[in-house]
């Protein structure tokens, strides 16, 4: 009991100064900003790297429990004045224990099933794809080899593509998964391919952009582009147009240069936030609520520019024709019907 208490108190102290992570924020945009910086949950910061402690049970579970509670208090999800009330303590404890438990490798299957049952429309397709991919012979070895050869994570829109994404030599044929800023998401530790292939301990190198730091500070920001959404005013599914989706995410993230500044969205926001742009004078006087609106509005504007460029690109003529047809059908449905 004394050892466990000492581990908890130490973990809470480290979590307070940002040296240890717990479950992390519940807001998806804030969490993704942290992940883009190299942060990872249930890890210890060692220099400029985050090293996972999730396999160091039983003390790993104790550290995760203590760190998650501390994070919840620091983010204001729980009022510090109410922490002495047993209901608040119990609620935090249940949430922290459940997050630590489902994070374990041996609980991954159970947690995936729970996700599907709670929101089948959101998680159902990815669960089926991953389930089919798990029947690939030597799945773990094949996946480890593929990650070492091709560290970029890949988009999978079907069960076969989920299998393909785990096989070295085939995965490169799929478009990469991209983050909010259009950068490929990679499974790299920064310690070399041998470590990435052989070590079971997850390590990620930290390198946070000014705009991502600000999104974390503000408690959220713009959402990533989804495969089902609105494009140029009409609802579309990008699953049938993976090349368009890849180009749209890349352009709107940082690949497209605004003629006014000759910068992509990420570079522009980094310059404004860092005080290296004429718009920095405006940024400095904005309250936090308006700063978040500024970031979200900038991302929205760049997505509009990317949409126009894609619609004019000869490579995507078929997609543009589909969008124009759907827009026409939408406008037609709004026209009044006159009787004879």
Coordinates of C-alpha atoms in Angstrom, one line a residue:
X1 CA 0.0 0.0 0.0
X2 CA 2.8 2.4 0.8
X3 CA 4.6 1.7 -2.5
X4 CA 1.4 2.2 -4.4
X5 CA 0.7 5.5 -2.7
X6 CA 4.2 6.7 -3.3
X7 CA 3.9 5.8 -7.0
X8 CA 0.6 7.7 -7.2
X9 CA 1.9 10.8 -5.5
X10 CA 5.0 10.8 -7.7
X11 CA 2.9 10.4 -10.9
X12 CA 0.6 13.2 -9.9
X13 CA 3.5 15.5 -9.2
X14 CA 5.1 14.6 -12.6
X15 CA 1.7 15.0 -14.4
X16 CA 1.4 18.5 -12.9
X17 CA 4.7 19.7 -14.5
X18 CA 4.0 17.9 -17.8
X19 CA 6.6 15.1 -17.5
X20 CA 4.0 12.3 -17.4
X21 CA 0.8 11.9 -19.5
X22 CA -2.4 10.2 -18.6
X23 CA -5.4 9.5 -20.9
X24 CA -5.2 13.0 -22.3
X25 CA -8.0 15.5 -23.3
X26 CA -11.4 14.3 -24.3
X27 CA -11.8 17.0 -26.9
X28 CA -10.8 15.4 -30.3
X29 CA -9.3 18.5 -31.8
X30 CA -7.2 19.3 -28.7
X31 CA -6.1 15.6 -28.5
X32 CA -5.1 15.5 -32.2
X33 CA -3.1 18.7 -31.8
X34 CA -1.2 17.0 -29.0
X35 CA -0.7 13.8 -31.1
X36 CA 0.7 15.9 -34.0
X37 CA 3.3 17.3 -31.6
X38 CA 4.6 13.8 -30.8
X39 CA 2.8 13.5 -27.5
X40 CA 1.2 10.1 -26.6
X41 CA -1.0 9.0 -23.8
X42 CA 0.3 7.0 -20.8
X43 CA 3.9 8.0 -21.4
X44 CA 6.9 9.6 -19.7
X45 CA 8.7 12.6 -21.3
X46 CA 12.4 11.8 -21.7
X47 CA 14.2 14.8 -23.3
X48 CA 12.3 15.5 -26.5
X49 CA 10.6 12.0 -26.6
X50 CA 7.5 10.4 -25.1
X51 CA 8.1 6.8 -23.9
X52 CA 5.1 4.7 -23.1
X53 CA 4.8 3.1 -19.7
X54 CA 1.6 1.2 -20.4
X55 CA 3.5 -2.2 -20.4
X56 CA 5.0 -1.6 -17.0
X57 CA 2.2 -3.0 -14.9
X58 CA 1.3 -3.1 -12.1
X59 CA 2.9 0.4 -11.5
X60 CA 2.0 1.5 -15.0
X61 CA -1.7 1.2 -14.3
X62 CA -1.3 3.1 -11.0
X63 CA 0.6 5.9 -12.8
X64 CA -2.0 6.1 -15.5
X65 CA -4.8 6.4 -12.9
X66 CA -3.0 9.2 -11.0
X67 CA -2.0 11.1 -14.1
X68 CA -5.5 11.0 -15.6
X69 CA -7.0 12.4 -12.5
X70 CA -4.4 15.2 -12.3
X71 CA -5.0 16.1 -16.0
X72 CA -8.8 16.3 -15.4
X73 CA -8.3 18.7 -12.6
X74 CA -5.7 20.8 -14.4
X75 CA -7.9 21.1 -17.5
X76 CA -10.8 22.3 -15.4
X77 CA -13.0 19.3 -16.1
X78 CA -13.4 19.0 -12.4
X79 CA -13.7 21.9 -10.0
X80 CA -10.9 21.8 -7.5
X81 CA -13.2 23.0 -4.8
X82 CA -15.4 19.9 -5.3
X83 CA -12.6 17.4 -5.3
X84 CA -13.1 16.8 -1.6
X85 CA -16.6 15.5 -2.3
X86 CA -16.7 11.8 -2.5
X87 CA -19.0 11.8 -5.5
X88 CA -16.5 13.8 -7.6
X89 CA -13.6 11.5 -6.4
X90 CA -15.6 8.4 -7.4
X91 CA -16.6 9.8 -10.8
X92 CA -13.0 10.7 -11.6
X93 CA -11.7 7.4 -10.4
X94 CA -14.1 5.3 -12.4
X95 CA -13.3 7.3 -15.6
X96 CA -9.5 7.1 -15.0
X97 CA -9.6 3.3 -14.2
X98 CA -11.7 2.6 -17.3
X99 CA -9.4 4.5 -19.6
X100 CA -6.3 2.8 -18.2
X101 CA -8.0 -0.6 -18.6
X102 CA -9.1 -0.3 -22.2
X103 CA -5.7 1.1 -23.2
X104 CA -4.1 -2.2 -22.5
X105 CA -3.2 -4.4 -25.5
X106 CA -5.0 -7.4 -24.1
X107 CA -8.2 -5.3 -23.7
X108 CA -8.1 -3.8 -27.2
X109 CA -10.6 -6.3 -28.6
X110 CA -13.1 -5.7 -25.9
X111 CA -12.8 -1.9 -26.1
X112 CA -13.3 -2.1 -29.9
X113 CA -16.5 -4.1 -29.5
X114 CA -17.8 -1.6 -26.9
X115 CA -17.1 1.3 -29.3
X116 CA -19.0 -0.4 -32.1
X117 CA -22.0 -1.2 -29.8
X118 CA -22.1 2.4 -28.6
X119 CA -21.8 4.1 -32.0
X120 CA -22.1 1.5 -34.9
X121 CA -22.3 4.2 -37.6
X122 CA -19.0 5.8 -36.6
X123 CA -17.0 2.7 -35.6
X124 CA -18.7 -0.2 -37.5
X125 CA -16.8 0.0 -40.8
X126 CA -13.4 0.4 -39.3
X127 CA -14.1 -2.5 -36.9
X128 CA -15.0 -4.8 -39.8
X129 CA -11.9 -3.7 -41.8
X130 CA -9.6 -4.3 -38.8
X131 CA -11.3 -7.7 -38.0
X132 CA -10.7 -8.9 -41.6
X133 CA -7.1 -7.7 -41.5
X134 CA -6.5 -9.6 -38.3
X135 CA -7.0 -12.9 -40.1
X136 CA -3.9 -12.2 -42.3
X137 CA -1.3 -14.9 -41.5
X138 CA 1.4 -13.7 -39.1
X139 CA -0.5 -10.5 -38.6
X140 CA 1.8 -9.0 -35.9
X141 CA 5.0 -9.9 -37.8
X142 CA 3.7 -8.6 -41.1
X143 CA 2.5 -5.4 -39.5
X144 CA 5.8 -4.9 -37.8
X145 CA 7.7 -5.4 -41.0
X146 CA 5.4 -3.1 -42.9
X147 CA 5.8 -0.3 -40.3
X148 CA 9.6 -0.6 -40.5
X149 CA 9.6 -0.5 -44.3
X150 CA 6.8 2.1 -44.7
X151 CA 6.2 4.1 -41.5
X152 CA 3.4 6.1 -43.0
X153 CA -0.1 5.1 -41.9
X154 CA -2.4 4.3 -44.8
X155 CA -6.1 5.0 -45.6
X156 CA -8.2 1.9 -45.9
X157 CA -11.7 2.1 -47.3
X158 CA -12.5 -1.6 -47.6
X159 CA -11.5 -4.9 -45.9
X160 CA -9.1 -5.7 -48.6
X161 CA -7.4 -2.4 -48.3
X162 CA -7.1 -2.9 -44.5
X163 CA -5.2 -6.2 -45.3
X164 CA -3.1 -4.4 -47.9
X165 CA -2.1 -1.7 -45.4
X166 CA -0.5 -4.3 -43.2
X167 CA 1.7 -5.9 -46.0
X168 CA 5.0 -4.4 -47.0
X169 CA 5.2 -3.7 -50.7
X170 CA 1.4 -3.3 -51.0
X171 CA 0.8 -0.6 -48.4
X172 CA 2.6 2.0 -50.5
X173 CA -0.2 1.8 -53.1
X174 CA -2.7 3.3 -50.7
X175 CA -2.8 7.0 -50.0
X176 CA -1.4 8.1 -46.7
X177 CA -3.4 9.1 -43.7
X178 CA -3.0 12.8 -43.2
X179 CA -3.4 15.1 -40.2
X180 CA -5.2 18.4 -40.0
X181 CA -2.3 20.1 -41.8
X182 CA -2.1 17.6 -44.6
X183 CA 1.1 15.9 -43.3
X184 CA 1.3 12.1 -43.5
X185 CA 0.8 10.4 -40.1
X186 CA 3.8 8.2 -39.4
X187 CA 4.5 5.5 -36.9
X188 CA 8.1 6.5 -36.1
X189 CA 10.0 6.7 -32.8
X190 CA 13.0 8.7 -34.1
X191 CA 15.2 5.9 -32.8
X192 CA 15.7 4.1 -36.1
X193 CA 13.9 1.3 -38.0
X194 CA 15.5 -1.5 -35.9
X195 CA 13.9 -0.1 -32.7
X196 CA 10.6 0.4 -34.5
X197 CA 10.6 -3.2 -35.7
X198 CA 11.8 -4.9 -32.5
X199 CA 10.7 -2.9 -29.5
X200 CA 7.3 -3.3 -27.9
X201 CA 7.6 0.1 -26.1
X202 CA 6.0 2.9 -28.1
X203 CA 8.2 6.1 -28.4
X204 CA 7.4 9.3 -30.2
X205 CA 9.5 12.4 -30.7
X206 CA 8.0 15.8 -29.6
X207 CA 8.0 18.7 -32.0
X208 CA 5.0 21.0 -31.5
X209 CA 4.0 23.7 -33.9
X210 CA 3.0 27.1 -32.6
X211 CA -0.6 26.7 -33.9
X212 CA -1.0 23.3 -32.3
X213 CA 0.3 24.7 -29.0
X214 CA -2.3 27.4 -29.2
X215 CA -5.1 24.9 -30.1
X216 CA -4.2 22.9 -27.0
X217 CA -4.1 26.1 -24.8
X218 CA -7.5 27.1 -26.2
X219 CA -9.0 23.7 -25.5
X220 CA -9.9 22.8 -29.1
X221 CA -9.9 24.0 -32.7
X222 CA -10.9 22.9 -36.2
X223 CA -11.9 19.4 -37.0
X224 CA -10.1 17.2 -39.5
X225 CA -11.8 16.7 -42.9
X226 CA -14.1 13.6 -42.7
X227 CA -14.7 11.1 -45.5
X228 CA -18.4 11.9 -45.4
X229 CA -19.1 15.6 -45.4
X230 CA -19.8 18.7 -47.5
X231 CA -17.8 19.7 -50.5
X232 CA -18.6 22.9 -52.4
X233 CA -22.1 23.0 -50.8
X234 CA -23.2 19.4 -51.4
X235 CA -22.9 16.2 -49.3
X236 CA -20.3 13.8 -50.6
X237 CA -18.6 10.5 -49.7
X238 CA -14.9 10.5 -50.5
X239 CA -14.6 6.7 -50.1
X240 CA -15.2 6.3 -53.9
X241 CA -12.7 9.1 -54.6
X242 CA -9.6 8.4 -52.4
X243 CA -7.3 10.5 -54.7
X244 CA -9.6 13.5 -54.4
X245 CA -9.8 13.1 -50.6
X246 CA -6.0 12.9 -50.3
X247 CA -5.5 16.0 -52.5
X248 CA -8.2 17.9 -50.6
X249 CA -6.6 17.2 -47.2
X250 CA -3.1 18.0 -48.5
X251 CA -4.1 21.3 -50.2
X252 CA -6.2 22.7 -47.4
X253 CA -3.7 21.7 -44.7
X254 CA -0.6 23.4 -46.0
X255 CA -0.1 22.5 -49.7
X256 CA -2.1 25.3 -51.2
X257 CA -0.5 28.8 -51.1
X258 CA -2.9 31.7 -50.6
X259 CA -2.0 34.4 -53.3
X260 CA -2.2 37.1 -50.7
X261 CA 0.5 35.7 -48.4
X262 CA 2.1 32.9 -50.5
X263 CA 1.7 30.6 -47.5
X264 CA -0.3 27.5 -46.6
X265 CA -2.8 27.4 -43.8
X266 CA -0.3 25.9 -41.2
X267 CA 2.6 28.2 -42.2
X268 CA 0.3 31.3 -42.2
X269 CA -1.2 30.5 -38.7
X270 CA 2.3 29.7 -37.3
X271 CA 3.5 33.1 -38.6
X272 CA 0.6 35.0 -37.1
X273 CA 0.7 33.3 -33.7
X274 CA 4.6 33.7 -33.5
X275 CA 4.4 37.5 -34.2
X276 CA 6.1 37.2 -37.7
X277 CA 3.2 38.4 -39.8
X278 CA 1.4 41.7 -40.3
X279 CA -1.8 40.1 -38.9
X280 CA 0.0 39.4 -35.7
X281 CA -0.9 42.9 -34.5
X282 CA -4.6 41.9 -34.8
X283 CA -4.0 38.5 -33.2
X284 CA -2.3 40.0 -30.1
X285 CA -5.4 42.0 -29.1
X286 CA -8.0 39.2 -29.7
X287 CA -9.5 37.4 -26.7
X288 CA -9.3 33.6 -26.5
X289 CA -12.7 33.1 -28.0
X290 CA -11.9 35.2 -31.0
X291 CA -8.5 33.5 -31.4
X292 CA -10.2 30.2 -31.7
X293 CA -12.6 31.6 -34.3
X294 CA -9.7 33.1 -36.2
X295 CA -8.0 29.7 -36.4
X296 CA -11.2 27.9 -37.4
X297 CA -12.1 30.6 -40.0
X298 CA -8.6 30.5 -41.6
X299 CA -8.9 26.7 -42.0
X300 CA -12.4 27.1 -43.4
X301 CA -11.1 29.7 -45.9
X302 CA -8.3 27.5 -47.1
X303 CA -10.7 24.6 -47.6
X304 CA -12.8 26.8 -49.8
X305 CA -9.7 27.6 -51.9
X306 CA -8.8 23.9 -52.1
X307 CA -12.3 23.0 -53.2
X308 CA -12.2 25.5 -56.1
X309 CA -8.8 24.2 -57.2
X310 CA -9.9 20.6 -57.2
X311 CA -13.1 21.5 -59.1
X312 CA -10.9 23.1 -61.8
X313 CA -8.3 20.3 -61.9
X314 CA -8.5 18.1 -65.1
X315 CA -7.4 15.1 -63.1
X316 CA -10.7 15.2 -61.1
X317 CA -13.2 15.8 -63.9
X318 CA -15.3 12.9 -63.0
X319 CA -15.6 14.0 -59.4
X320 CA -16.3 17.6 -60.4
X321 CA -19.1 16.4 -62.7
X322 CA -20.6 14.4 -59.8
X323 CA -20.5 17.5 -57.5
X324 CA -22.1 19.7 -60.2
X325 CA -24.8 17.1 -60.9
X326 CA -25.7 16.9 -57.2
X327 CA -25.7 20.6 -56.8
X328 CA -28.1 20.8 -59.8
X329 CA -30.3 18.1 -58.3
X330 CA -30.3 20.0 -55.0
X331 CA -31.3 23.3 -56.6
X332 CA -34.0 21.5 -58.7
X333 CA -35.6 20.0 -55.5
X334 CA -36.0 23.5 -54.1
X335 CA -37.8 24.9 -57.1
X336 CA -41.6 25.3 -56.6
X337 CA -43.9 23.0 -58.5
X338 CA -46.7 24.8 -60.3
X339 CA -50.0 23.1 -61.0
X340 CA -51.4 22.8 -64.5

